[in-house]
mmCIF file of C-alpha atoms and ligand atoms in Angstrom:
data_model
loop_
_atom_site.group_PDB
_atom_site.id
_atom_site.type_symbol
_atom_site.label_atom_id
_atom_site.label_comp_id
_atom_site.label_asym_id
_atom_site.label_seq_id
_atom_site.Cartn_x
_atom_site.Cartn_y
_atom_site.Cartn_z
ATOM 1 C CA MET A 1 23.790 59.907 9.640
ATOM 2 C CA THR A 2 25.879 58.426 6.894
ATOM 3 C CA VAL A 3 25.237 54.752 6.311
ATOM 4 C CA ALA A 4 28.325 52.545 6.180
ATOM 5 C CA VAL A 5 28.635 48.835 5.544
ATOM 6 C CA VAL A 6 31.239 47.174 7.757
ATOM 7 C CA LEU A 7 32.600 43.777 6.755
ATOM 8 C CA LEU A 8 32.693 41.934 10.059
ATOM 9 C CA SER A 9 34.426 38.571 10.236
ATOM 10 C CA GLY A 10 34.612 38.431 14.013
ATOM 11 C CA GLY A 11 38.385 38.753 14.211
ATOM 12 C CA LEU A 12 40.573 41.359 15.868
ATOM 13 C CA ASP A 13 40.976 43.500 12.750
ATOM 14 C CA SER A 14 37.365 43.693 11.636
ATOM 15 C CA THR A 15 36.118 44.223 15.203
ATOM 16 C CA THR A 16 38.544 47.121 15.638
ATOM 17 C CA THR A 17 37.386 48.505 12.297
ATOM 18 C CA LEU A 18 33.760 48.266 13.420
ATOM 19 C CA ALA A 19 34.597 50.045 16.680
ATOM 20 C CA TYR A 20 36.329 52.758 14.659
ATOM 21 C CA ALA A 21 33.362 53.221 12.282
ATOM 22 C CA LEU A 22 30.959 53.502 15.220
ATOM 23 C CA SER A 23 33.263 55.993 16.964
ATOM 24 C CA LYS A 24 33.081 58.173 13.855
ATOM 25 C CA GLY A 25 29.299 58.230 14.066
ATOM 26 C CA TYR A 26 28.386 56.080 11.077
ATOM 27 C CA ASP A 27 25.051 54.327 10.888
ATOM 28 C CA VAL A 28 26.499 50.838 10.548
ATOM 29 C CA VAL A 29 25.133 47.867 8.663
ATOM 30 C CA ALA A 30 27.404 44.913 9.399
ATOM 31 C CA LEU A 31 27.927 42.145 6.867
ATOM 32 C CA THR A 32 29.307 38.745 7.820
ATOM 33 C CA VAL A 33 29.831 36.120 5.158
ATOM 34 C CA SER A 34 29.736 32.492 6.127
ATOM 35 C CA TYR A 35 31.746 31.033 3.270
ATOM 36 C CA GLY A 36 32.458 27.617 4.644
ATOM 37 C CA GLN A 37 35.593 28.828 6.341
ATOM 38 C CA ARG A 38 37.319 26.220 8.441
ATOM 39 C CA HIS A 39 37.357 28.663 11.287
ATOM 40 C CA SER A 40 33.556 28.965 11.378
ATOM 41 C CA ARG A 41 34.024 29.659 15.072
ATOM 42 C CA GLU A 42 34.613 33.263 14.005
ATOM 43 C CA LEU A 43 30.982 33.535 12.891
ATOM 44 C CA GLU A 44 29.908 33.139 16.503
ATOM 45 C CA SER A 45 32.341 35.902 17.379
ATOM 46 C CA ALA A 46 30.912 38.171 14.685
ATOM 47 C CA LYS A 47 27.426 37.651 16.086
ATOM 48 C CA ALA A 48 28.613 38.286 19.645
ATOM 49 C CA VAL A 49 30.418 41.473 18.605
ATOM 50 C CA ALA A 50 27.353 42.752 16.722
ATOM 51 C CA LYS A 51 25.229 41.996 19.776
ATOM 52 C CA HIS A 52 27.721 43.727 22.055
ATOM 53 C CA TYR A 53 27.277 46.919 20.048
ATOM 54 C CA GLY A 54 23.523 46.476 19.735
ATOM 55 C CA LEU A 55 23.691 46.754 15.961
ATOM 56 C CA LYS A 56 20.221 46.921 14.499
ATOM 57 C CA ARG A 57 21.345 45.505 11.206
ATOM 58 C CA HIS A 58 23.757 42.605 10.993
ATOM 59 C CA ILE A 59 23.449 40.487 7.894
ATOM 60 C CA VAL A 60 24.967 37.014 8.103
ATOM 61 C CA MET A 61 24.909 35.444 4.680
ATOM 62 C CA ASP A 62 25.788 31.950 3.561
ATOM 63 C CA LEU A 63 27.967 31.683 0.527
ATOM 64 C CA ASP A 64 29.399 28.289 -0.245
ATOM 65 C CA LEU A 65 32.944 28.825 -1.464
ATOM 66 C CA SER A 66 34.035 25.232 -0.896
ATOM 67 C CA PHE A 67 34.789 24.934 -4.622
ATOM 68 C CA LEU A 68 37.801 27.169 -3.967
ATOM 69 C CA ARG A 69 39.703 23.999 -3.297
ATOM 70 C CA THR A 70 43.248 25.383 -3.169
ATOM 71 C CA SER A 71 42.740 27.282 0.076
ATOM 72 C CA ALA A 72 43.353 25.879 3.519
ATOM 73 C CA LEU A 73 40.514 28.032 4.814
ATOM 74 C CA THR A 74 37.847 26.610 2.511
ATOM 75 C CA CYS A 75 39.109 23.107 1.777
ATOM 76 C CA PRO A 76 39.424 20.568 4.617
ATOM 77 C CA ASP A 77 41.995 18.598 2.575
ATOM 78 C CA VAL A 78 44.503 21.462 2.681
ATOM 79 C CA GLU A 79 46.258 21.795 6.026
ATOM 80 C CA VAL A 80 46.585 25.145 7.795
ATOM 81 C CA PRO A 81 50.356 25.696 8.050
ATOM 82 C CA LEU A 82 51.683 25.973 11.593
ATOM 83 C CA ARG A 83 54.957 27.498 12.726
ATOM 84 C CA ASP A 84 56.838 28.392 15.870
ATOM 85 C CA SER A 85 57.234 32.126 15.364
ATOM 86 C CA ALA A 86 55.891 35.007 13.298
ATOM 87 C CA GLU A 87 59.191 35.246 11.449
ATOM 88 C CA GLY A 88 58.829 34.740 7.720
ATOM 89 C CA ILE A 89 55.068 35.351 7.632
ATOM 90 C CA GLY A 90 54.167 37.333 4.522
ATOM 91 C CA ASP A 91 57.266 36.364 2.503
ATOM 92 C CA ASP A 92 55.140 34.226 0.183
ATOM 93 C CA ILE A 93 51.418 34.052 -0.440
ATOM 94 C CA PRO A 94 50.387 31.166 1.859
ATOM 95 C CA VAL A 95 47.804 28.421 1.263
ATOM 96 C CA THR A 96 45.428 30.249 3.586
ATOM 97 C CA TYR A 97 44.896 32.671 0.701
ATOM 98 C CA VAL A 98 41.280 32.359 -0.425
ATOM 99 C CA PRO A 99 41.134 33.038 -4.187
ATOM 100 C CA ALA A 100 39.746 36.525 -4.821
ATOM 101 C CA ARG A 101 38.222 36.691 -1.344
ATOM 102 C CA ASN A 102 38.259 40.443 -0.911
ATOM 103 C CA ILE A 103 36.985 40.981 -4.457
ATOM 104 C CA ILE A 104 34.059 38.732 -3.531
ATOM 105 C CA MET A 105 33.511 40.355 -0.111
ATOM 106 C CA LEU A 106 33.730 43.915 -1.389
ATOM 107 C CA SER A 107 31.363 43.103 -4.256
ATOM 108 C CA LEU A 108 28.759 41.832 -1.784
ATOM 109 C CA ALA A 109 29.339 44.832 0.483
ATOM 110 C CA ALA A 110 29.018 47.188 -2.482
ATOM 111 C CA GLY A 111 25.639 45.745 -3.458
ATOM 112 C CA LEU A 112 24.432 46.064 0.120
ATOM 113 C CA CYS A 113 25.855 49.569 0.486
ATOM 114 C CA GLU A 114 24.175 50.807 -2.683
ATOM 115 C CA THR A 115 20.873 49.215 -1.644
ATOM 116 C CA GLU A 116 21.021 50.903 1.751
ATOM 117 C CA GLY A 117 21.930 54.292 0.305
ATOM 118 C CA GLY A 118 25.294 54.023 2.019
ATOM 119 C CA GLU A 119 28.388 55.963 1.121
ATOM 120 C CA VAL A 120 31.183 53.978 2.720
ATOM 121 C CA ILE A 121 32.415 50.401 3.040
ATOM 122 C CA PHE A 122 34.729 49.652 5.939
ATOM 123 C CA ILE A 123 37.074 46.690 5.688
ATOM 124 C CA GLY A 124 39.570 45.558 8.314
ATOM 125 C CA ALA A 125 42.372 44.756 5.903
ATOM 126 C CA ASN A 126 45.941 45.195 6.982
ATOM 127 C CA ALA A 127 49.070 45.411 4.834
ATOM 128 C CA ILE A 128 51.756 45.571 7.539
ATOM 129 C CA ASP A 129 51.583 42.577 9.885
ATOM 130 C CA TYR A 130 49.759 40.416 7.389
ATOM 131 C CA SER A 131 50.041 37.167 5.540
ATOM 132 C CA GLY A 132 51.016 38.608 2.165
ATOM 133 C CA TYR A 133 47.588 38.396 0.556
ATOM 134 C CA PRO A 134 47.478 40.567 -2.607
ATOM 135 C CA ASP A 135 43.903 41.678 -1.903
ATOM 136 C CA CYS A 136 44.966 43.325 1.364
ATOM 137 C CA ARG A 137 47.220 45.928 -0.272
ATOM 138 C CA PRO A 138 46.493 49.642 -0.773
ATOM 139 C CA GLU A 139 46.695 49.373 -4.581
ATOM 140 C CA PHE A 140 43.912 46.796 -4.561
ATOM 141 C CA PHE A 141 41.567 49.076 -2.623
ATOM 142 C CA GLU A 142 42.375 52.041 -4.855
ATOM 143 C CA ALA A 143 41.575 49.918 -7.903
ATOM 144 C CA PHE A 144 38.347 48.629 -6.364
ATOM 145 C CA GLU A 145 37.183 52.178 -5.618
ATOM 146 C CA LYS A 146 37.660 52.855 -9.315
ATOM 147 C CA VAL A 147 35.488 49.828 -10.091
ATOM 148 C CA LEU A 148 32.784 51.256 -7.822
ATOM 149 C CA ARG A 149 32.993 54.642 -9.553
ATOM 150 C CA VAL A 150 32.382 53.170 -12.996
ATOM 151 C CA GLY A 151 30.351 50.099 -12.182
ATOM 152 C CA THR A 152 27.562 51.269 -9.873
ATOM 153 C CA LYS A 153 24.563 53.590 -10.282
ATOM 154 C CA SER A 154 25.693 55.663 -7.326
ATOM 155 C CA GLY A 155 29.129 55.912 -8.913
ATOM 156 C CA VAL A 156 27.992 57.171 -12.311
ATOM 157 C CA GLU A 157 25.531 59.550 -10.627
ATOM 158 C CA GLY A 158 28.390 61.194 -8.763
ATOM 159 C CA ARG A 159 27.978 59.556 -5.341
ATOM 160 C CA PRO A 160 30.697 56.916 -5.486
ATOM 161 C CA ILE A 161 31.025 54.504 -2.612
ATOM 162 C CA GLU A 162 34.258 55.009 -0.729
ATOM 163 C CA ILE A 163 36.314 52.172 0.738
ATOM 164 C CA LYS A 164 37.836 52.880 4.132
ATOM 165 C CA ALA A 165 40.444 50.561 5.579
ATOM 166 C CA PRO A 166 41.434 52.418 8.755
ATOM 167 C CA ILE A 167 43.957 49.841 9.942
ATOM 168 C CA LEU A 168 45.554 49.191 6.543
ATOM 169 C CA ARG A 169 48.872 50.774 7.444
ATOM 170 C CA LYS A 170 48.946 49.917 11.146
ATOM 171 C CA SER A 171 51.085 47.268 12.795
ATOM 172 C CA LYS A 172 49.277 44.606 14.810
ATOM 173 C CA ALA A 173 50.465 46.333 17.986
ATOM 174 C CA GLU A 174 48.957 49.622 16.799
ATOM 175 C CA ILE A 175 45.705 47.819 15.996
ATOM 176 C CA VAL A 176 45.571 46.347 19.513
ATOM 177 C CA LYS A 177 46.236 49.793 20.994
ATOM 178 C CA LEU A 178 43.501 51.357 18.861
ATOM 179 C CA ALA A 179 41.091 48.584 19.864
ATOM 180 C CA LYS A 180 41.881 49.269 23.530
ATOM 181 C CA GLU A 181 41.380 53.027 23.073
ATOM 182 C CA LEU A 182 38.012 52.348 21.467
ATOM 183 C CA ASP A 183 37.114 49.798 24.146
ATOM 184 C CA ALA A 184 36.457 47.149 21.486
ATOM 185 C CA PRO A 185 35.276 43.780 22.884
ATOM 186 C CA LEU A 186 38.468 41.873 22.116
ATOM 187 C CA HIS A 187 37.462 39.024 24.439
ATOM 188 C CA LEU A 188 34.711 38.187 21.958
ATOM 189 C CA THR A 189 36.919 38.057 18.882
ATOM 190 C CA TRP A 190 38.344 35.030 17.138
ATOM 191 C CA SER A 191 41.373 35.073 14.836
ATOM 192 C CA CYS A 192 42.648 31.478 14.728
ATOM 193 C CA TYR A 193 42.428 29.807 11.320
ATOM 194 C CA LYS A 194 41.907 26.386 12.793
ATOM 195 C CA GLY A 195 38.743 26.933 14.725
ATOM 196 C CA GLY A 196 38.991 24.519 17.618
ATOM 197 C CA LYS A 197 37.654 25.196 21.100
ATOM 198 C CA ARG A 198 40.674 27.334 21.877
ATOM 199 C CA ALA A 199 42.948 29.246 19.512
ATOM 200 C CA CYS A 200 45.863 27.107 18.311
ATOM 201 C CA GLY A 201 48.641 29.654 18.908
ATOM 202 C CA HIS A 202 50.637 28.417 15.905
ATOM 203 C CA CYS A 203 48.821 29.437 12.728
ATOM 204 C CA ASP A 204 49.874 32.680 11.021
ATOM 205 C CA SER A 205 46.785 34.470 12.288
ATOM 206 C CA CYS A 206 47.377 33.435 15.918
ATOM 207 C CA LEU A 207 51.082 34.291 15.716
ATOM 208 C CA LEU A 208 50.472 37.764 14.287
ATOM 209 C CA ARG A 209 47.786 38.410 16.860
ATOM 210 C CA LEU A 210 49.950 37.248 19.772
ATOM 211 C CA LYS A 211 52.866 39.347 18.499
ATOM 212 C CA GLY A 212 50.575 42.383 18.333
ATOM 213 C CA PHE A 213 49.342 41.976 21.904
ATOM 214 C CA GLU A 214 52.855 41.400 23.173
ATOM 215 C CA GLU A 215 54.282 44.455 21.421
ATOM 216 C CA ALA A 216 51.352 46.585 22.568
ATOM 217 C CA GLY A 217 51.943 45.471 26.157
ATOM 218 C CA TYR A 218 48.590 43.761 26.706
ATOM 219 C CA SER A 219 47.635 40.185 27.330
ATOM 220 C CA ASP A 220 45.285 38.575 24.847
ATOM 221 C CA PRO A 221 41.940 37.808 26.511
ATOM 222 C CA VAL A 222 41.253 34.739 24.338
ATOM 223 C CA GLU A 223 42.430 31.302 25.378
ATOM 224 C CA TYR A 224 45.147 29.436 23.538
ATOM 225 C CA GLU A 225 46.011 25.760 23.305
ATOM 226 C CA ALA A 226 49.684 26.638 23.461
ATOM 227 C CA GLY A 227 51.734 29.749 22.969
ATOM 228 C CA PRO A 228 54.587 29.920 20.448
HETATM 229 ZN ZN1 LIG B 1 45.573 29.553 15.250
#
């Protein structure tokens, strides 16, 4: 069995990506990074999802990124922007952008993958219904694969680690449909940036998620404070 590291945040996208990796028969090591995100509620979701699948290896690591003080996700002084509809999301890079987050996450996953003799890293990035983050675009992943080819032992020895982002070019509705096909435990996931008891329904992440469920023709099993 080929070992794959799956970056698991506990949200809709990474849970669907995990379900996909398992459906393809990979021996999965899940990696969840607790980086001081405001929505630390998603860590509980990541643990619940890993438990749901009975993953033998789920690494939850603490990494204090609170010094990244320009991001609404890591700095309590920066407000998470709220809006009434998904219109306009992705036009500009929003303050929920965490500086270099996917470079950091993929670097950690690469170290783990090489240690475990793995060949693949799965990441639930999406470049269609997304917030406009530069590190969620196809050209970033292509460039990072190049980094792995030249910057790791496995790479220079001819066994480069591959990055798979199976939902990169899917709409949120297509992601929801894929998750349903794979019977992913969507009721356990958490996408809201705010991290209260219930999802807020007004942050970009909630709005994109709600739009995806609506367009896919399903109701979202998580509870919301208020819909858009
Ligand atoms: Zn929200």
